[in-house]
JSON list of C-alpha atoms in Angstrom, two decimals:
[
{"chain": "Y", "resi": 20, "resn": "MET", "atom": "CA", "xyz": [-59.27, -24.30, 7.27]},
{"chain": "Y", "resi": 21, "resn": "SER", "atom": "CA", "xyz": [-58.63, -20.61, 6.51]},
{"chain": "Y", "resi": 22, "resn": "ASP", "atom": "CA", "xyz": [-55.56, -19.36, 4.64]},
{"chain": "Y", "resi": 23, "resn": "LEU", "atom": "CA", "xyz": [-54.39, -17.73, 7.86]},
{"chain": "Y", "resi": 24, "resn": "ALA", "atom": "CA", "xyz": [-54.64, -21.02, 9.80]},
{"chain": "Y", "resi": 25, "resn": "ILE", "atom": "CA", "xyz": [-52.73, -22.88, 7.07]},
{"chain": "Y", "resi": 26, "resn": "GLU", "atom": "CA", "xyz": [-50.04, -20.18, 7.06]},
{"chain": "Y", "resi": 27, "resn": "GLU", "atom": "CA", "xyz": [-49.74, -20.38, 10.85]},
{"chain": "Y", "resi": 28, "resn": "LYS", "atom": "CA", "xyz": [-49.35, -24.15, 10.68]},
{"chain": "Y", "resi": 29, "resn": "GLN", "atom": "CA", "xyz": [-46.71, -24.03, 7.93]},
{"chain": "Y", "resi": 30, "resn": "GLY", "atom": "CA", "xyz": [-44.76, -21.20, 9.50]},
{"chain": "Y", "resi": 31, "resn": "ILE", "atom": "CA", "xyz": [-42.41, -18.84, 7.70]},
{"chain": "Y", "resi": 32, "resn": "GLN", "atom": "CA", "xyz": [-39.77, -20.10, 5.31]},
{"chain": "Y", "resi": 33, "resn": "VAL", "atom": "CA", "xyz": [-36.29, -18.59, 5.67]},
{"chain": "Y", "resi": 34, "resn": "LEU", "atom": "CA", "xyz": [-34.43, -18.70, 2.34]},
{"chain": "Y", "resi": 35, "resn": "VAL", "atom": "CA", "xyz": [-30.65, -18.56, 2.88]},
{"chain": "Y", "resi": 36, "resn": "LEU", "atom": "CA", "xyz": [-28.58, -17.41, -0.11]},
{"chain": "Y", "resi": 37, "resn": "GLY", "atom": "CA", "xyz": [-24.76, -17.42, -0.33]},
{"chain": "Y", "resi": 38, "resn": "HIS", "atom": "CA", "xyz": [-24.13, -18.99, 3.08]},
{"chain": "Y", "resi": 39, "resn": "SER", "atom": "CA", "xyz": [-22.81, -22.45, 3.98]},
{"chain": "Y", "resi": 40, "resn": "ASP", "atom": "CA", "xyz": [-24.68, -25.24, 5.73]},
{"chain": "Y", "resi": 41, "resn": "ASP", "atom": "CA", "xyz": [-22.69, -24.44, 8.88]},
{"chain": "Y", "resi": 42, "resn": "ASP", "atom": "CA", "xyz": [-23.90, -20.84, 8.64]},
{"chain": "Y", "resi": 43, "resn": "ILE", "atom": "CA", "xyz": [-27.48, -22.05, 8.39]},
{"chain": "Y", "resi": 44, "resn": "GLN", "atom": "CA", "xyz": [-27.08, -24.14, 11.54]},
{"chain": "Y", "resi": 45, "resn": "THR", "atom": "CA", "xyz": [-25.76, -21.05, 13.31]},
{"chain": "Y", "resi": 46, "resn": "PHE", "atom": "CA", "xyz": [-28.77, -19.01, 12.12]},
{"chain": "Y", "resi": 47, "resn": "VAL", "atom": "CA", "xyz": [-31.12, -21.74, 13.37]},
{"chain": "Y", "resi": 48, "resn": "ARG", "atom": "CA", "xyz": [-29.58, -21.54, 16.85]},
{"chain": "Y", "resi": 49, "resn": "VAL", "atom": "CA", "xyz": [-29.62, -17.73, 16.92]},
{"chain": "Y", "resi": 50, "resn": "LEU", "atom": "CA", "xyz": [-33.26, -17.57, 15.81]},
{"chain": "Y", "resi": 51, "resn": "GLU", "atom": "CA", "xyz": [-34.47, -20.36, 18.11]},
{"chain": "Y", "resi": 52, "resn": "PRO", "atom": "CA", "xyz": [-36.10, -17.92, 20.61]},
{"chain": "Y", "resi": 53, "resn": "ILE", "atom": "CA", "xyz": [-38.59, -16.77, 17.97]},
{"chain": "Y", "resi": 54, "resn": "ALA", "atom": "CA", "xyz": [-41.95, -18.31, 18.89]},
{"chain": "Y", "resi": 55, "resn": "HIS", "atom": "CA", "xyz": [-43.35, -18.39, 15.35]},
{"chain": "Y", "resi": 56, "resn": "PRO", "atom": "CA", "xyz": [-42.33, -21.59, 13.50]},
{"chain": "Y", "resi": 57, "resn": "LEU", "atom": "CA", "xyz": [-39.50, -21.10, 10.99]},
{"chain": "Y", "resi": 58, "resn": "SER", "atom": "CA", "xyz": [-38.23, -23.51, 8.38]},
{"chain": "Y", "resi": 59, "resn": "PHE", "atom": "CA", "xyz": [-34.85, -23.02, 6.64]},
{"chain": "Y", "resi": 60, "resn": "ARG", "atom": "CA", "xyz": [-33.90, -23.70, 3.04]},
{"chain": "Y", "resi": 61, "resn": "ARG", "atom": "CA", "xyz": [-30.51, -23.14, 1.43]},
{"chain": "Y", "resi": 62, "resn": "ILE", "atom": "CA", "xyz": [-30.70, -21.37, -1.94]},
{"chain": "Y", "resi": 63, "resn": "ARG", "atom": "CA", "xyz": [-27.69, -21.94, -4.20]},
{"chain": "Y", "resi": 64, "resn": "ASN", "atom": "CA", "xyz": [-28.20, -19.32, -6.93]},
{"chain": "Y", "resi": 65, "resn": "LEU", "atom": "CA", "xyz": [-30.40, -16.49, -8.12]},
{"chain": "Y", "resi": 66, "resn": "ASN", "atom": "CA", "xyz": [-32.40, -18.67, -10.52]},
{"chain": "Y", "resi": 67, "resn": "GLU", "atom": "CA", "xyz": [-33.37, -20.99, -7.68]},
{"chain": "Y", "resi": 68, "resn": "LEU", "atom": "CA", "xyz": [-34.31, -17.98, -5.56]},
{"chain": "Y", "resi": 69, "resn": "GLY", "atom": "CA", "xyz": [-36.56, -16.61, -8.30]},
{"chain": "Y", "resi": 70, "resn": "GLU", "atom": "CA", "xyz": [-38.33, -19.96, -8.64]},
{"chain": "Y", "resi": 71, "resn": "THR", "atom": "CA", "xyz": [-38.76, -20.29, -4.88]},
{"chain": "Y", "resi": 72, "resn": "LEU", "atom": "CA", "xyz": [-40.22, -16.80, -4.52]},
{"chain": "Y", "resi": 73, "resn": "SER", "atom": "CA", "xyz": [-43.19, -17.87, -6.61]},
{"chain": "Y", "resi": 74, "resn": "ALA", "atom": "CA", "xyz": [-44.37, -20.06, -3.74]},
{"chain": "Y", "resi": 75, "resn": "ILE", "atom": "CA", "xyz": [-47.44, -19.02, -1.75]},
{"chain": "Y", "resi": 76, "resn": "ARG", "atom": "CA", "xyz": [-45.73, -19.35, 1.63]},
{"chain": "Y", "resi": 77, "resn": "GLN", "atom": "CA", "xyz": [-44.52, -16.41, 3.65]},
{"chain": "Y", "resi": 78, "resn": "GLN", "atom": "CA", "xyz": [-40.78, -16.00, 3.26]},
{"chain": "Y", "resi": 79, "resn": "ILE", "atom": "CA", "xyz": [-37.74, -14.08, 4.52]},
{"chain": "Y", "resi": 80, "resn": "VAL", "atom": "CA", "xyz": [-34.43, -13.97, 2.63]},
{"chain": "Y", "resi": 81, "resn": "ILE", "atom": "CA", "xyz": [-31.10, -14.01, 4.48]},
{"chain": "Y", "resi": 82, "resn": "ALA", "atom": "CA", "xyz": [-28.24, -13.43, 2.03]},
{"chain": "Y", "resi": 83, "resn": "ASN", "atom": "CA", "xyz": [-24.51, -12.91, 2.02]},
{"chain": "Y", "resi": 84, "resn": "ASP", "atom": "CA", "xyz": [-23.41, -9.49, 0.81]},
{"chain": "Y", "resi": 85, "resn": "LYS", "atom": "CA", "xyz": [-21.16, -11.17, -1.78]},
{"chain": "Y", "resi": 86, "resn": "PRO", "atom": "CA", "xyz": [-23.32, -13.90, -3.35]},
{"chain": "Y", "resi": 87, "resn": "GLU", "atom": "CA", "xyz": [-22.69, -15.28, -6.81]},
{"chain": "Y", "resi": 88, "resn": "GLY", "atom": "CA", "xyz": [-24.38, -12.88, -9.20]},
{"chain": "Y", "resi": 89, "resn": "ASP", "atom": "CA", "xyz": [-25.91, -9.45, -8.82]},
{"chain": "Y", "resi": 90, "resn": "ILE", "atom": "CA", "xyz": [-27.06, -8.81, -5.26]},
{"chain": "Y", "resi": 91, "resn": "LEU", "atom": "CA", "xyz": [-28.77, -5.53, -6.18]},
{"chain": "Y", "resi": 92, "resn": "GLY", "atom": "CA", "xyz": [-30.74, -7.39, -8.84]},
{"chain": "Y", "resi": 93, "resn": "THR", "atom": "CA", "xyz": [-31.54, -10.06, -6.27]},
{"chain": "Y", "resi": 94, "resn": "ILE", "atom": "CA", "xyz": [-32.93, -7.46, -3.88]},
{"chain": "Y", "resi": 95, "resn": "GLU", "atom": "CA", "xyz": [-35.00, -5.96, -6.69]},
{"chain": "Y", "resi": 96, "resn": "THR", "atom": "CA", "xyz": [-36.44, -9.41, -7.45]},
{"chain": "Y", "resi": 97, "resn": "CYS", "atom": "CA", "xyz": [-37.39, -9.94, -3.82]},
{"chain": "Y", "resi": 98, "resn": "LYS", "atom": "CA", "xyz": [-38.99, -6.53, -3.40]},
{"chain": "Y", "resi": 99, "resn": "ALA", "atom": "CA", "xyz": [-40.92, -6.50, -6.70]},
{"chain": "Y", "resi": 100, "resn": "PRO", "atom": "CA", "xyz": [-44.70, -7.11, -6.41]},
{"chain": "Y", "resi": 101, "resn": "PRO", "atom": "CA", "xyz": [-46.29, -9.49, -5.74]},
{"chain": "Y", "resi": 102, "resn": "CYS", "atom": "CA", "xyz": [-43.30, -10.93, -3.80]},
{"chain": "Y", "resi": 103, "resn": "ASP", "atom": "CA", "xyz": [-42.25, -8.07, -1.49]},
{"chain": "Y", "resi": 104, "resn": "VAL", "atom": "CA", "xyz": [-40.16, -10.52, 0.56]},
{"chain": "Y", "resi": 105, "resn": "PRO", "atom": "CA", "xyz": [-38.12, -9.11, 3.49]},
{"chain": "Y", "resi": 106, "resn": "PHE", "atom": "CA", "xyz": [-34.39, -9.18, 2.65]},
{"chain": "Y", "resi": 107, "resn": "ILE", "atom": "CA", "xyz": [-31.73, -9.28, 5.38]},
{"chain": "Y", "resi": 108, "resn": "VAL", "atom": "CA", "xyz": [-27.99, -9.30, 4.67]},
{"chain": "Y", "resi": 109, "resn": "VAL", "atom": "CA", "xyz": [-25.55, -11.14, 6.95]},
{"chain": "Y", "resi": 110, "resn": "SER", "atom": "CA", "xyz": [-22.04, -10.05, 6.00]},
{"chain": "Y", "resi": 111, "resn": "ASP", "atom": "CA", "xyz": [-18.98, -12.29, 6.37]},
{"chain": "Y", "resi": 112, "resn": "ASP", "atom": "CA", "xyz": [-17.00, -9.17, 7.28]},
{"chain": "Y", "resi": 113, "resn": "SER", "atom": "CA", "xyz": [-16.67, -8.09, 10.88]},
{"chain": "Y", "resi": 114, "resn": "HIS", "atom": "CA", "xyz": [-18.04, -4.72, 11.86]},
{"chain": "Y", "resi": 115, "resn": "VAL", "atom": "CA", "xyz": [-14.44, -3.52, 12.21]},
{"chain": "Y", "resi": 116, "resn": "ASN", "atom": "CA", "xyz": [-13.37, -4.42, 8.67]},
{"chain": "Y", "resi": 117, "resn": "ALA", "atom": "CA", "xyz": [-16.58, -3.55, 6.84]},
{"chain": "Y", "resi": 118, "resn": "THR", "atom": "CA", "xyz": [-17.08, -0.31, 4.97]},
{"chain": "Y", "resi": 119, "resn": "GLU", "atom": "CA", "xyz": [-20.12, 1.85, 5.59]},
{"chain": "Y", "resi": 120, "resn": "GLU", "atom": "CA", "xyz": [-20.59, 2.40, 1.85]},
{"chain": "Y", "resi": 121, "resn": "ALA", "atom": "CA", "xyz": [-21.52, -1.25, 1.20]},
{"chain": "Y", "resi": 122, "resn": "ALA", "atom": "CA", "xyz": [-24.14, -1.29, 3.94]},
{"chain": "Y", "resi": 123, "resn": "ILE", "atom": "CA", "xyz": [-25.61, 2.06, 2.86]},
{"chain": "Y", "resi": 124, "resn": "GLU", "atom": "CA", "xyz": [-25.87, 0.97, -0.78]},
{"chain": "Y", "resi": 125, "resn": "LEU", "atom": "CA", "xyz": [-27.74, -2.20, 0.15]},
{"chain": "Y", "resi": 126, "resn": "MET", "atom": "CA", "xyz": [-30.06, -0.44, 2.60]},
{"chain": "Y", "resi": 127, "resn": "GLN", "atom": "CA", "xyz": [-30.91, 2.11, -0.09]},
{"chain": "Y", "resi": 128, "resn": "ALA", "atom": "CA", "xyz": [-31.68, -0.78, -2.46]},
{"chain": "Y", "resi": 129, "resn": "GLY", "atom": "CA", "xyz": [-34.35, -2.05, -0.08]},
{"chain": "Y", "resi": 130, "resn": "VAL", "atom": "CA", "xyz": [-32.59, -4.34, 2.42]},
{"chain": "Y", "resi": 131, "resn": "GLN", "atom": "CA", "xyz": [-34.42, -4.45, 5.76]},
{"chain": "Y", "resi": 132, "resn": "ASP", "atom": "CA", "xyz": [-31.25, -4.89, 7.81]},
{"chain": "Y", "resi": 133, "resn": "TYR", "atom": "CA", "xyz": [-27.48, -5.38, 7.49]},
{"chain": "Y", "resi": 134, "resn": "VAL", "atom": "CA", "xyz": [-25.95, -7.67, 10.11]},
{"chain": "Y", "resi": 135, "resn": "PHE", "atom": "CA", "xyz": [-22.31, -8.60, 10.74]},
{"chain": "Y", "resi": 136, "resn": "LYS", "atom": "CA", "xyz": [-21.41, -12.18, 11.65]},
{"chain": "Y", "resi": 137, "resn": "ASP", "atom": "CA", "xyz": [-19.71, -11.04, 14.83]},
{"chain": "Y", "resi": 138, "resn": "ARG", "atom": "CA", "xyz": [-22.95, -9.34, 15.91]},
{"chain": "Y", "resi": 139, "resn": "LEU", "atom": "CA", "xyz": [-25.52, -12.01, 15.15]},
{"chain": "Y", "resi": 140, "resn": "TYR", "atom": "CA", "xyz": [-27.71, -10.98, 18.08]},
{"chain": "Y", "resi": 141, "resn": "ARG", "atom": "CA", "xyz": [-28.96, -8.28, 15.71]},
{"chain": "Y", "resi": 142, "resn": "LEU", "atom": "CA", "xyz": [-30.17, -11.00, 13.33]},
{"chain": "Y", "resi": 143, "resn": "LEU", "atom": "CA", "xyz": [-32.62, -12.16, 15.99]},
{"chain": "Y", "resi": 144, "resn": "TRP", "atom": "CA", "xyz": [-34.04, -8.63, 16.31]},
{"chain": "Y", "resi": 145, "resn": "ALA", "atom": "CA", "xyz": [-34.22, -8.17, 12.53]},
{"chain": "Y", "resi": 146, "resn": "VAL", "atom": "CA", "xyz": [-35.97, -11.48, 11.82]},
{"chain": "Y", "resi": 147, "resn": "GLN", "atom": "CA", "xyz": [-38.37, -11.09, 14.77]},
{"chain": "Y", "resi": 148, "resn": "ARG", "atom": "CA", "xyz": [-39.41, -7.68, 13.43]},
{"chain": "Y", "resi": 149, "resn": "GLU", "atom": "CA", "xyz": [-40.03, -9.06, 9.93]},
{"chain": "Y", "resi": 150, "resn": "VAL", "atom": "CA", "xyz": [-41.95, -12.06, 11.32]},
{"chain": "Y", "resi": 151, "resn": "ILE", "atom": "CA", "xyz": [-44.32, -9.65, 13.09]},
{"chain": "Y", "resi": 152, "resn": "ARG", "atom": "CA", "xyz": [-44.76, -7.60, 9.91]},
{"chain": "Y", "resi": 153, "resn": "LEU", "atom": "CA", "xyz": [-45.44, -10.70, 7.81]},
{"chain": "Y", "resi": 154, "resn": "CYS", "atom": "CA", "xyz": [-48.04, -11.94, 10.30]},
{"chain": "Y", "resi": 155, "resn": "GLN", "atom": "CA", "xyz": [-49.73, -8.54, 10.37]},
{"chain": "Y", "resi": 156, "resn": "ARG", "atom": "CA", "xyz": [-49.74, -8.40, 6.56]},
{"chain": "Y", "resi": 157, "resn": "ARG", "atom": "CA", "xyz": [-51.24, -11.89, 6.37]},
{"chain": "Y", "resi": 158, "resn": "GLU", "atom": "CA", "xyz": [-53.95, -11.01, 8.90]},
{"chain": "Y", "resi": 159, "resn": "ALA", "atom": "CA", "xyz": [-54.82, -7.88, 6.91]},
{"chain": "Y", "resi": 160, "resn": "GLN", "atom": "CA", "xyz": [-55.05, -9.90, 3.69]},
{"chain": "Y", "resi": 161, "resn": "GLU", "atom": "CA", "xyz": [-57.28, -12.47, 5.39]},
{"chain": "Y", "resi": 162, "resn": "ALA", "atom": "CA", "xyz": [-59.53, -9.70, 6.78]},
{"chain": "Y", "resi": 163, "resn": "GLU", "atom": "CA", "xyz": [-59.80, -8.17, 3.30]},
{"chain": "Y", "resi": 164, "resn": "LYS", "atom": "CA", "xyz": [-60.75, -11.54, 1.79]},
{"chain": "Y", "resi": 165, "resn": "GLN", "atom": "CA", "xyz": [-63.38, -12.03, 4.49]},
{"chain": "Y", "resi": 166, "resn": "ALA", "atom": "CA", "xyz": [-64.79, -8.56, 3.85]},
{"chain": "Y", "resi": 167, "resn": "ARG", "atom": "CA", "xyz": [-65.07, -9.33, 0.12]},
{"chain": "Y", "resi": 168, "resn": "ARG", "atom": "CA", "xyz": [-66.86, -12.61, 0.88]},
{"chain": "Y", "resi": 169, "resn": "VAL", "atom": "CA", "xyz": [-69.33, -10.80, 3.16]},
{"chain": "Y", "resi": 170, "resn": "GLU", "atom": "CA", "xyz": [-69.84, -8.08, 0.55]},
{"chain": "Y", "resi": 171, "resn": "LYS", "atom": "CA", "xyz": [-70.54, -10.66, -2.14]},
{"chain": "Y", "resi": 172, "resn": "ARG", "atom": "CA", "xyz": [-73.00, -12.49, 0.13]},
{"chain": "Y", "resi": 173, "resn": "LEU", "atom": "CA", "xyz": [-74.75, -9.24, 0.99]},
{"chain": "Y", "resi": 174, "resn": "ALA", "atom": "CA", "xyz": [-75.00, -8.30, -2.67]},
{"chain": "Y", "resi": 175, "resn": "GLY", "atom": "CA", "xyz": [-76.70, -11.62, -3.34]},
{"chain": "Y", "resi": 176, "resn": "LEU", "atom": "CA", "xyz": [-79.23, -11.02, -0.57]},
{"chain": "Y", "resi": 177, "resn": "LEU", "atom": "CA", "xyz": [-79.97, -7.52, -1.87]},
{"chain": "Y", "resi": 178, "resn": "ASP", "atom": "CA", "xyz": [-80.60, -8.83, -5.36]},
{"chain": "Y", "resi": 179, "resn": "ILE", "atom": "CA", "xyz": [-83.23, -11.37, -4.27]},
{"chain": "Y", "resi": 180, "resn": "ALA", "atom": "CA", "xyz": [-85.13, -8.83, -2.14]},
{"chain": "Y", "resi": 181, "resn": "HIS", "atom": "CA", "xyz": [-88.46, -7.74, -3.72]},
{"chain": "Y", "resi": 182, "resn": "ASP", "atom": "CA", "xyz": [-88.40, -4.30, -2.10]},
{"chain": "Y", "resi": 183, "resn": "ALA", "atom": "CA", "xyz": [-86.26, -1.44, -3.32]},
{"chain": "Y", "resi": 184, "resn": "ILE", "atom": "CA", "xyz": [-83.06, -1.12, -1.28]},
{"chain": "Y", "resi": 185, "resn": "ILE", "atom": "CA", "xyz": [-81.05, 2.04, -1.90]},
{"chain": "Y", "resi": 186, "resn": "ALA", "atom": "CA", "xyz": [-78.04, 3.40, -0.03]},
{"chain": "Y", "resi": 187, "resn": "THR", "atom": "CA", "xyz": [-76.09, 6.62, -0.46]},
{"chain": "Y", "resi": 188, "resn": "ASP", "atom": "CA", "xyz": [-72.80, 8.05, 0.70]},
{"chain": "Y", "resi": 189, "resn": "ALA", "atom": "CA", "xyz": [-72.46, 11.21, 2.80]},
{"chain": "Y", "resi": 190, "resn": "ALA", "atom": "CA", "xyz": [-72.85, 13.35, -0.33]},
{"chain": "Y", "resi": 191, "resn": "GLN", "atom": "CA", "xyz": [-76.21, 11.69, -1.14]},
{"chain": "Y", "resi": 192, "resn": "ARG", "atom": "CA", "xyz": [-74.74, 9.86, -4.13]},
{"chain": "Y", "resi": 193, "resn": "ILE", "atom": "CA", "xyz": [-76.26, 6.42, -4.72]},
{"chain": "Y", "resi": 194, "resn": "ILE", "atom": "CA", "xyz": [-73.89, 3.54, -3.97]},
{"chain": "Y", "resi": 195, "resn": "VAL", "atom": "CA", "xyz": [-76.37, 0.63, -3.63]},
{"chain": "Y", "resi": 196, "resn": "PHE", "atom": "CA", "xyz": [-79.29, 0.07, -6.01]},
{"chain": "Y", "resi": 197, "resn": "ASN", "atom": "CA", "xyz": [-80.71, -3.45, -5.90]},
{"chain": "Y", "resi": 198, "resn": "LYS", "atom": "CA", "xyz": [-82.86, -5.37, -8.40]},
{"chain": "Y", "resi": 199, "resn": "GLY", "atom": "CA", "xyz": [-86.02, -4.35, -6.56]},
{"chain": "Y", "resi": 200, "resn": "ALA", "atom": "CA", "xyz": [-85.07, -0.68, -7.01]},
{"chain": "Y", "resi": 201, "resn": "GLU", "atom": "CA", "xyz": [-84.40, -1.32, -10.70]},
{"chain": "Y", "resi": 202, "resn": "ARG", "atom": "CA", "xyz": [-87.91, -2.76, -11.15]},
{"chain": "Y", "resi": 203, "resn": "ILE", "atom": "CA", "xyz": [-89.62, 0.08, -9.26]},
{"chain": "Y", "resi": 204, "resn": "PHE", "atom": "CA", "xyz": [-87.70, 3.08, -10.63]},
{"chain": "Y", "resi": 205, "resn": "GLY", "atom": "CA", "xyz": [-86.81, 1.82, -14.10]},
{"chain": "Y", "resi": 206, "resn": "TYR", "atom": "CA", "xyz": [-83.09, 2.59, -13.85]},
{"chain": "Y", "resi": 207, "resn": "SER", "atom": "CA", "xyz": [-80.34, 0.01, -13.94]},
{"chain": "Y", "resi": 208, "resn": "ALA", "atom": "CA", "xyz": [-77.74, 0.01, -11.19]},
{"chain": "Y", "resi": 209, "resn": "GLU", "atom": "CA", "xyz": [-75.08, 0.94, -13.75]},
{"chain": "Y", "resi": 210, "resn": "GLU", "atom": "CA", "xyz": [-77.08, 4.00, -14.83]},
{"chain": "Y", "resi": 211, "resn": "ILE", "atom": "CA", "xyz": [-77.90, 5.25, -11.34]},
{"chain": "Y", "resi": 212, "resn": "ASN", "atom": "CA", "xyz": [-74.86, 4.49, -9.18]},
{"chain": "Y", "resi": 213, "resn": "GLY", "atom": "CA", "xyz": [-72.91, 7.65, -8.46]},
{"chain": "Y", "resi": 214, "resn": "ARG", "atom": "CA", "xyz": [-75.84, 9.96, -9.17]},
{"chain": "Y", "resi": 215, "resn": "LEU", "atom": "CA", "xyz": [-77.63, 12.06, -6.56]},
{"chain": "Y", "resi": 216, "resn": "LEU", "atom": "CA", "xyz": [-80.56, 10.50, -4.74]},
{"chain": "Y", "resi": 217, "resn": "ALA", "atom": "CA", "xyz": [-82.67, 13.52, -5.73]},
{"chain": "Y", "resi": 218, "resn": "ILE", "atom": "CA", "xyz": [-82.97, 12.10, -9.24]},
{"chain": "Y", "resi": 219, "resn": "LEU", "atom": "CA", "xyz": [-85.48, 9.56, -7.87]},
{"chain": "Y", "resi": 220, "resn": "MET", "atom": "CA", "xyz": [-87.65, 12.20, -6.20]},
{"chain": "Y", "resi": 221, "resn": "PRO", "atom": "CA", "xyz": [-90.91, 13.32, -7.88]},
{"chain": "Y", "resi": 222, "resn": "ALA", "atom": "CA", "xyz": [-90.81, 17.01, -8.78]},
{"chain": "Y", "resi": 223, "resn": "ARG", "atom": "CA", "xyz": [-93.33, 17.93, -6.08]},
{"chain": "Y", "resi": 224, "resn": "PHE", "atom": "CA", "xyz": [-91.06, 16.51, -3.37]},
{"chain": "Y", "resi": 225, "resn": "ALA", "atom": "CA", "xyz": [-87.76, 17.85, -4.73]},
{"chain": "Y", "resi": 226, "resn": "SER", "atom": "CA", "xyz": [-87.61, 21.10, -2.77]},
{"chain": "Y", "resi": 227, "resn": "SER", "atom": "CA", "xyz": [-88.66, 19.39, 0.47]},
{"chain": "Y", "resi": 228, "resn": "HIS", "atom": "CA", "xyz": [-86.01, 16.71, -0.04]},
{"chain": "Y", "resi": 229, "resn": "ARG", "atom": "CA", "xyz": [-83.27, 19.30, -0.62]},
{"chain": "Y", "resi": 230, "resn": "ARG", "atom": "CA", "xyz": [-84.32, 21.17, 2.51]},
{"chain": "Y", "resi": 231, "resn": "HIS", "atom": "CA", "xyz": [-84.23, 18.04, 4.69]},
{"chain": "Y", "resi": 232, "resn": "VAL", "atom": "CA", "xyz": [-80.86, 16.97, 3.24]},
{"chain": "Y", "resi": 233, "resn": "SER", "atom": "CA", "xyz": [-79.28, 20.37, 3.83]},
{"chain": "Y", "resi": 234, "resn": "THR", "atom": "CA", "xyz": [-80.59, 20.40, 7.40]},
{"chain": "Y", "resi": 235, "resn": "ALA", "atom": "CA", "xyz": [-79.18, 16.92, 8.09]},
{"chain": "Y", "resi": 236, "resn": "VAL", "atom": "CA", "xyz": [-75.79, 17.88, 6.61]},
{"chain": "Y", "resi": 237, "resn": "TYR", "atom": "CA", "xyz": [-75.70, 21.10, 8.65]},
{"chain": "Y", "resi": 238, "resn": "ARG", "atom": "CA", "xyz": [-76.46, 19.21, 11.89]},
{"chain": "Y", "resi": 239, "resn": "SER", "atom": "CA", "xyz": [-73.80, 16.61, 11.25]}
]
C-alpha cells in the first residue's frame, strides 16, 4: 500500500490545544460535513504538542488564543520545517469583545485563520481549506517519491546497457553518461557531466557538429 493510500485511510489528525472536551465535541459537530476523515486529540500543553508533531500523520492544530504558555512560540514550533502544520485559532472572545490587534499579531506569526466562538461556521471553511492543501501537498510528495523511484530504476537500466547512452540539455551540456559511454569514450560520468557534447567529437567532425547544433537551436 502506498504512503498516500495509508494517509487516506488514517485521515487527518486535528490536535486541539487549550480547549475543553465540550469544545472538542462542538468542533466535531461543526466539522462533520467535511468528507475527508478527521480524528480529534486533545493536547494539554506545549510539550505534548511538540512530541505529537513528530508523528508522520497529517495534522491540523486548533488552539485557544490564550493557552498555557507562549502561543507565539507554539505557532513557531508548528510552522518550523519539517512540521509546517496548519494552525487555526478559535478564540473564546466574541467578535464584539475581541480586539483586532490580537488577531493581527497571530496572523502575522503564521496562523492560517482566526475564528470566534460565536462564528464557528468560519471554522468549517478554514479547516476544509487546510484539508485540501494537506491532501495536495501529500499527493505532490507521493508524486516526487514515485519520480525518484522511476529515475533510480532508469539509472540502473542505463548502467547495464552495453551501448553508449548519452543525453544533453538544451544547451548541449551532458546530463546522462552511462557505463557503456564510459567504456567507449574513456571518461567517467563525474568527469563529463556538465560539459559540452562537443568534447566527444573527433576534431574532423567538430565544425560540422557546431554548424548542425547552431542550426537546430536557431530553428527551435
